[in-house]
PDB file of C-alpha atoms in Angstrom:
ATOM      1  CA  MET A  73      21.295  -9.465   3.882  1.00 67.00           C
ATOM      2  CA  ASP A  74      22.306 -11.401   7.000  1.00 77.00           C
ATOM      3  CA  PHE A  75      20.184 -12.447   9.970  1.00 75.00           C
ATOM      4  CA  THR A  76      21.322 -13.714  13.343  1.00 84.00           C
ATOM      5  CA  VAL A  77      18.940 -15.662  15.574  1.00 82.00           C
ATOM      6  CA  ALA A  78      19.599 -15.712  19.316  1.00 85.00           C
ATOM      7  CA  ALA A  79      17.667 -18.895  20.124  1.00 85.00           C
ATOM      8  CA  ASP A  80      18.537 -18.698  23.821  1.00 88.00           C
ATOM      9  CA  GLU A  81      16.773 -15.311  24.243  1.00 86.00           C
ATOM     10  CA  VAL A  82      13.082 -14.516  24.560  1.00 85.00           C
ATOM     11  CA  ALA A  83      12.234 -11.406  22.569  1.00 82.00           C
ATOM     12  CA  GLY A  84       8.614 -11.178  23.691  1.00 85.00           C
ATOM     13  CA  VAL A  85       5.211 -11.830  22.276  1.00 86.00           C
ATOM     14  CA  LEU A  86       4.918 -11.832  18.498  1.00 80.00           C
ATOM     15  CA  PRO A  87       2.564  -9.022  17.448  1.00 79.00           C
ATOM     16  CA  ARG A  88      -0.404 -10.231  15.433  1.00 79.00           C
ATOM     17  CA  PRO A  89      -1.414  -7.214  13.342  1.00 73.00           C
ATOM     18  CA  TRP A  90      -3.693  -9.313  11.140  1.00 73.00           C
ATOM     19  CA  ARG A  91      -6.193 -10.052  13.913  1.00 79.00           C
ATOM     20  CA  PRO A  92      -8.062  -6.714  13.827  1.00 91.00           C
ATOM     21  CA  MET A  93      -7.565  -6.356  10.062  1.00 92.00           C
ATOM     22  CA  ILE A  94      -9.649  -6.885   6.956  1.00 94.00           C
ATOM     23  CA  GLY A  95      -8.530  -6.991   3.338  1.00 91.00           C
ATOM     24  CA  ALA A  96     -10.041  -4.844   0.605  1.00 87.00           C
ATOM     25  CA  GLU A  97      -8.972  -4.924  -3.023  1.00 81.00           C
ATOM     26  CA  HIS A  98      -8.455  -1.215  -3.621  1.00 87.00           C
ATOM     27  CA  LEU A  99      -9.024   1.610  -1.141  1.00 92.00           C
ATOM     28  CA  SER A 100      -9.270   4.065  -4.025  1.00 93.00           C
ATOM     29  CA  HIS A 101     -12.740   2.602  -4.559  1.00 93.00           C
ATOM     30  CA  LEU A 102     -13.769   4.698  -1.536  1.00 95.00           C
ATOM     31  CA  LEU A 103     -13.594   7.690  -3.886  1.00 94.00           C
ATOM     32  CA  SER A 104     -15.692   6.131  -6.639  1.00 93.00           C
ATOM     33  CA  THR A 105     -18.990   7.752  -7.559  1.00 94.00           C
ATOM     34  CA  ASP A 106     -19.688   5.029 -10.134  1.00 94.00           C
ATOM     35  CA  THR A 107     -22.549   2.699  -9.362  1.00 92.00           C
ATOM     36  CA  THR A 108     -23.028  -1.034  -9.328  1.00 88.00           C
ATOM     37  CA  GLY A 109     -26.476  -2.482  -8.917  1.00 89.00           C
ATOM     38  CA  GLY A 110     -27.742   1.089  -8.628  1.00 90.00           C
ATOM     39  CA  ARG A 111     -25.594   1.810  -5.557  1.00 92.00           C
ATOM     40  CA  PRO A 112     -22.550   4.137  -5.430  1.00 94.00           C
ATOM     41  CA  ILE A 113     -19.387   2.050  -5.125  1.00 94.00           C
ATOM     42  CA  GLY A 114     -17.593   4.414  -2.722  1.00 95.00           C
ATOM     43  CA  ALA A 115     -20.527   4.659  -0.331  1.00 95.00           C
ATOM     44  CA  GLU A 116     -21.110   0.910  -0.531  1.00 95.00           C
ATOM     45  CA  LEU A 117     -17.479   0.161   0.363  1.00 96.00           C
ATOM     46  CA  ALA A 118     -17.515   2.702   3.212  1.00 97.00           C
ATOM     47  CA  SER A 119     -20.675   1.090   4.571  1.00 96.00           C
ATOM     48  CA  ALA A 120     -19.158  -2.394   4.368  1.00 96.00           C
ATOM     49  CA  LEU A 121     -15.971  -1.261   6.122  1.00 97.00           C
ATOM     50  CA  ALA A 122     -17.987   0.451   8.872  1.00 98.00           C
ATOM     51  CA  ALA A 123     -19.994  -2.751   9.350  1.00 98.00           C
ATOM     52  CA  ALA A 124     -16.763  -4.768   9.634  1.00 97.00           C
ATOM     53  CA  ARG A 125     -15.537  -2.266  12.225  1.00 98.00           C
ATOM     54  CA  ASP A 126     -18.762  -2.359  14.243  1.00 98.00           C
ATOM     55  CA  GLN A 127     -19.623  -6.048  13.973  1.00 97.00           C
ATOM     56  CA  PHE A 128     -16.197  -7.701  13.962  1.00 95.00           C
ATOM     57  CA  GLY A 129     -13.901  -5.214  15.682  1.00 96.00           C
ATOM     58  CA  VAL A 130     -11.864  -4.483  12.568  1.00 97.00           C
ATOM     59  CA  ARG A 131      -9.438  -1.605  13.141  1.00 96.00           C
ATOM     60  CA  ALA A 132      -7.284  -1.651   9.999  1.00 97.00           C
ATOM     61  CA  VAL A 133      -7.719  -2.254   6.284  1.00 97.00           C
ATOM     62  CA  ARG A 134      -5.081  -3.827   4.050  1.00 95.00           C
ATOM     63  CA  ALA A 135      -5.485  -3.072   0.371  1.00 92.00           C
ATOM     64  CA  HIS A 136      -3.498  -3.166  -2.851  1.00 90.00           C
ATOM     65  CA  GLY A 137      -2.398  -0.438  -5.167  1.00 90.00           C
ATOM     66  CA  ILE A 138      -1.802   2.689  -3.114  1.00 95.00           C
ATOM     67  CA  LEU A 139       1.145   3.440  -5.430  1.00 96.00           C
ATOM     68  CA  CYS A 140      -0.676   2.557  -8.674  1.00 92.00           C
ATOM     69  CA  ASP A 141      -1.028   5.252 -11.304  1.00 94.00           C
ATOM     70  CA  GLU A 142      -4.731   5.863 -10.679  1.00 92.00           C
ATOM     71  CA  LEU A 143      -3.874   7.880  -7.562  1.00 95.00           C
ATOM     72  CA  GLY A 144      -1.135   9.808  -9.394  1.00 96.00           C
ATOM     73  CA  VAL A 145       1.576   9.285  -6.780  1.00 98.00           C
ATOM     74  CA  TYR A 146       4.543   9.193  -9.187  1.00 98.00           C
ATOM     75  CA  ARG A 147       5.305  10.282 -12.703  1.00 98.00           C
ATOM     76  CA  GLU A 148       8.327  11.534 -14.574  1.00 97.00           C
ATOM     77  CA  VAL A 149       8.339  14.845 -16.409  1.00 98.00           C
ATOM     78  CA  ASP A 150      11.305  15.475 -18.699  1.00 97.00           C
ATOM     79  CA  GLY A 151      13.082  12.613 -16.946  1.00 94.00           C
ATOM     80  CA  SER A 152      12.584  14.002 -13.437  1.00 97.00           C
ATOM     81  CA  PRO A 153      10.405  12.435 -10.719  1.00 98.00           C
ATOM     82  CA  VAL A 154       7.221  14.238  -9.682  1.00 98.00           C
ATOM     83  CA  TYR A 155       5.350  13.164  -6.542  1.00 99.00           C
ATOM     84  CA  ASP A 156       1.708  13.934  -5.805  1.00 99.00           C
ATOM     85  CA  PHE A 157       0.148  12.411  -2.704  1.00 98.00           C
ATOM     86  CA  THR A 158      -3.208  14.206  -2.884  1.00 98.00           C
ATOM     87  CA  GLY A 159      -5.012  11.108  -4.187  1.00 97.00           C
ATOM     88  CA  VAL A 160      -3.618   8.998  -1.354  1.00 98.00           C
ATOM     89  CA  ASP A 161      -4.654  11.682   1.127  1.00 98.00           C
ATOM     90  CA  ARG A 162      -8.227  11.679  -0.179  1.00 98.00           C
ATOM     91  CA  VAL A 163      -8.349   7.904   0.323  1.00 97.00           C
ATOM     92  CA  TYR A 164      -6.739   7.910   3.772  1.00 98.00           C
ATOM     93  CA  VAL A 165      -8.860  10.827   5.032  1.00 98.00           C
ATOM     94  CA  ARG A 166     -11.965   8.896   4.031  1.00 97.00           C
ATOM     95  CA  LEU A 167     -10.678   5.740   5.753  1.00 98.00           C
ATOM     96  CA  LEU A 168      -9.673   7.607   8.920  1.00 98.00           C
ATOM     97  CA  ALA A 169     -13.126   9.235   9.017  1.00 98.00           C
ATOM     98  CA  LEU A 170     -14.477   5.681   9.378  1.00 98.00           C
ATOM     99  CA  ASP A 171     -12.204   5.263  12.435  1.00 98.00           C
ATOM    100  CA  LEU A 172     -10.104   2.740  10.527  1.00 98.00           C
ATOM    101  CA  ARG A 173      -6.373   2.765   9.847  1.00 97.00           C
ATOM    102  CA  PRO A 174      -4.617   1.766   6.639  1.00 97.00           C
ATOM    103  CA  VAL A 175      -2.162  -1.060   6.351  1.00 96.00           C
ATOM    104  CA  VAL A 176       0.180   0.691   3.948  1.00 97.00           C
ATOM    105  CA  GLU A 177       1.089  -1.890   1.324  1.00 95.00           C
ATOM    106  CA  LEU A 178       3.956  -0.408  -0.659  1.00 96.00           C
ATOM    107  CA  SER A 179       2.688  -1.594  -4.022  1.00 92.00           C
ATOM    108  CA  PHE A 180       2.159  -1.790  -6.921  1.00 93.00           C
ATOM    109  CA  ARG A 181       4.735  -0.129  -9.180  1.00 95.00           C
ATOM    110  CA  PRO A 182       4.002   3.226 -10.848  1.00 97.00           C
ATOM    111  CA  ARG A 183       4.349   2.838 -14.633  1.00 97.00           C
ATOM    112  CA  ASP A 184       7.078   5.460 -14.993  1.00 98.00           C
ATOM    113  CA  LEU A 185       9.184   3.641 -12.395  1.00 98.00           C
ATOM    114  CA  ALA A 186       8.662   0.064 -13.623  1.00 97.00           C
ATOM    115  CA  SER A 187      11.355  -2.023 -15.305  1.00 97.00           C
ATOM    116  CA  ALA A 188       8.622  -3.929 -17.184  1.00 96.00           C
ATOM    117  CA  PRO A 189       5.479  -1.766 -17.232  1.00 95.00           C
ATOM    118  CA  ASP A 190       3.480  -4.332 -19.200  1.00 95.00           C
ATOM    119  CA  THR A 191       4.004  -7.058 -16.586  1.00 93.00           C
ATOM    120  CA  THR A 192       0.713  -6.741 -14.739  1.00 91.00           C
ATOM    121  CA  VAL A 193      -1.918  -8.539 -12.726  1.00 90.00           C
ATOM    122  CA  PHE A 194      -5.620  -7.830 -12.203  1.00 88.00           C
ATOM    123  CA  GLU A 195      -7.988  -6.030 -14.517  1.00 84.00           C
ATOM    124  CA  TYR A 196      -6.664  -2.650 -13.412  1.00 84.00           C
ATOM    125  CA  GLY A 197      -3.133  -3.520 -14.570  1.00 88.00           C
ATOM    126  CA  ALA A 198      -1.181  -3.603 -11.317  1.00 91.00           C
ATOM    127  CA  ILE A 199       2.488  -3.548 -12.340  1.00 94.00           C
ATOM    128  CA  VAL A 200       4.483  -6.310 -10.627  1.00 94.00           C
ATOM    129  CA  SER A 201       7.996  -5.741 -11.968  1.00 96.00           C
ATOM    130  CA  PRO A 202      10.984  -4.477  -9.989  1.00 96.00           C
ATOM    131  CA  PRO A 203      11.811  -0.787 -10.294  1.00 97.00           C
ATOM    132  CA  LYS A 204      13.815   0.386 -13.284  1.00 97.00           C
ATOM    133  CA  ASP A 205      15.766   2.665 -10.946  1.00 97.00           C
ATOM    134  CA  TRP A 206      16.298   1.489  -7.372  1.00 96.00           C
ATOM    135  CA  ASN A 207      17.409   4.914  -6.167  1.00 97.00           C
ATOM    136  CA  ARG A 208      14.241   6.539  -7.484  1.00 98.00           C
ATOM    137  CA  TRP A 209      12.150   3.807  -5.846  1.00 97.00           C
ATOM    138  CA  THR A 210      13.911   4.470  -2.535  1.00 96.00           C
ATOM    139  CA  ASP A 211      13.370   8.204  -2.967  1.00 98.00           C
ATOM    140  CA  LEU A 212       9.665   7.669  -3.670  1.00 98.00           C
ATOM    141  CA  ILE A 213       9.154   5.520  -0.575  1.00 97.00           C
ATOM    142  CA  ARG A 214      11.116   7.970   1.575  1.00 97.00           C
ATOM    143  CA  ALA A 215       9.085  10.919   0.226  1.00 98.00           C
ATOM    144  CA  PHE A 216       5.831   9.008   0.696  1.00 98.00           C
ATOM    145  CA  VAL A 217       6.512   8.049   4.314  1.00 98.00           C
ATOM    146  CA  THR A 218       7.799  11.550   5.075  1.00 98.00           C
ATOM    147  CA  HIS A 219       4.590  12.952   3.607  1.00 99.00           C
ATOM    148  CA  LEU A 220       2.470  10.613   5.726  1.00 99.00           C
ATOM    149  CA  VAL A 221       4.273  11.697   8.905  1.00 99.00           C
ATOM    150  CA  ASP A 222       4.083  15.387   7.972  1.00 99.00           C
ATOM    151  CA  HIS A 223       0.407  15.189   7.000  1.00 98.00           C
ATOM    152  CA  TYR A 224      -1.021  12.835   9.648  1.00 98.00           C
ATOM    153  CA  GLY A 225       1.549  13.184  12.437  1.00 98.00           C
ATOM    154  CA  ALA A 226       4.176  10.760  13.684  1.00 98.00           C
ATOM    155  CA  GLY A 227       1.920   9.557  16.514  1.00 98.00           C
ATOM    156  CA  GLU A 228      -0.841   8.578  14.091  1.00 98.00           C
ATOM    157  CA  VAL A 229       1.430   6.959  11.514  1.00 98.00           C
ATOM    158  CA  ARG A 230       3.118   4.885  14.240  1.00 97.00           C
ATOM    159  CA  THR A 231      -0.250   3.159  14.733  1.00 95.00           C
ATOM    160  CA  TRP A 232      -0.264   1.998  11.098  1.00 96.00           C
ATOM    161  CA  ASN A 233       1.267  -1.209   9.822  1.00 94.00           C
ATOM    162  CA  PHE A 234       3.383  -1.181   6.674  1.00 95.00           C
ATOM    163  CA  GLU A 235       3.869  -4.029   4.226  1.00 93.00           C
ATOM    164  CA  VAL A 236       6.685  -4.230   1.714  1.00 92.00           C
ATOM    165  CA  TRP A 237       4.977  -5.342  -1.496  1.00 90.00           C
ATOM    166  CA  ASN A 238       2.291  -8.024  -1.814  1.00 86.00           C
ATOM    167  CA  GLU A 239       2.881 -11.766  -1.672  1.00 85.00           C
ATOM    168  CA  ALA A 240       6.117 -11.780  -3.643  1.00 83.00           C
ATOM    169  CA  ASN A 241       6.324 -15.529  -3.086  1.00 84.00           C
ATOM    170  CA  LEU A 242       3.687 -15.860  -5.833  1.00 82.00           C
ATOM    171  CA  ASP A 243       4.985 -15.300  -9.368  1.00 85.00           C
ATOM    172  CA  VAL A 244       1.778 -13.530 -10.323  1.00 85.00           C
ATOM    173  CA  PHE A 245       2.617 -10.707  -7.874  1.00 89.00           C
ATOM    174  CA  TRP A 246       6.381 -10.373  -8.424  1.00 91.00           C
ATOM    175  CA  SER A 247       8.147 -10.805 -11.760  1.00 93.00           C
ATOM    176  CA  GLY A 248      11.620 -10.210 -10.367  1.00 92.00           C
ATOM    177  CA  THR A 249      13.983 -12.574  -8.611  1.00 93.00           C
ATOM    178  CA  PRO A 250      13.995 -13.272  -4.870  1.00 92.00           C
ATOM    179  CA  VAL A 251      17.235 -11.278  -4.594  1.00 92.00           C
ATOM    180  CA  GLU A 252      15.547  -8.299  -6.258  1.00 93.00           C
ATOM    181  CA  PHE A 253      12.646  -8.591  -3.838  1.00 90.00           C
ATOM    182  CA  TRP A 254      14.978  -8.637  -0.831  1.00 91.00           C
ATOM    183  CA  ARG A 255      16.517  -5.407  -2.115  1.00 91.00           C
ATOM    184  CA  LEU A 256      13.234  -3.710  -1.225  1.00 91.00           C
ATOM    185  CA  TYR A 257      14.194  -4.243   2.420  1.00 88.00           C
ATOM    186  CA  GLU A 258      17.759  -3.011   2.071  1.00 84.00           C
ATOM    187  CA  ARG A 259      16.954   0.484   0.950  1.00 67.00           C
TER     188      ARG A 259
END
């Protein structure tokens, strides 16, 4: 991958998408009916996100794991990829109902697509290895983004920020090489 910098040109103001943003560990927790301290986890998270929106002007939520297995986005049946974005839709519909937008972090790796499925981080086993098949990874991301545009509309999705992976500069979040990480941008 090559970059050219035209230092004699002014490209404009650098967007700062992080300013109206908050981080949350896992947006799938919005769907949880489990309780902690006697309170439903999903309702508690929704309440906290609404408070961040109202009190601090938060407009977007960045969270890990939208491609993790718990939402059932990707699996292989008889060696063929199967996509199912209904879990993601349930999460995003709940977030949008709070008048918040997702920051779509394209992570972590679905087990059936991981080159090293046992290379994980966090209690929930987020897989941090490169894909075992780069073409299938590209196809998944293409299908996912196409689904988002088809389901929510191009105008809506254009208001969302996307992030390729999570903090790959930290070994705990990326077990591959830097060159393998950069491949995520080439496809």
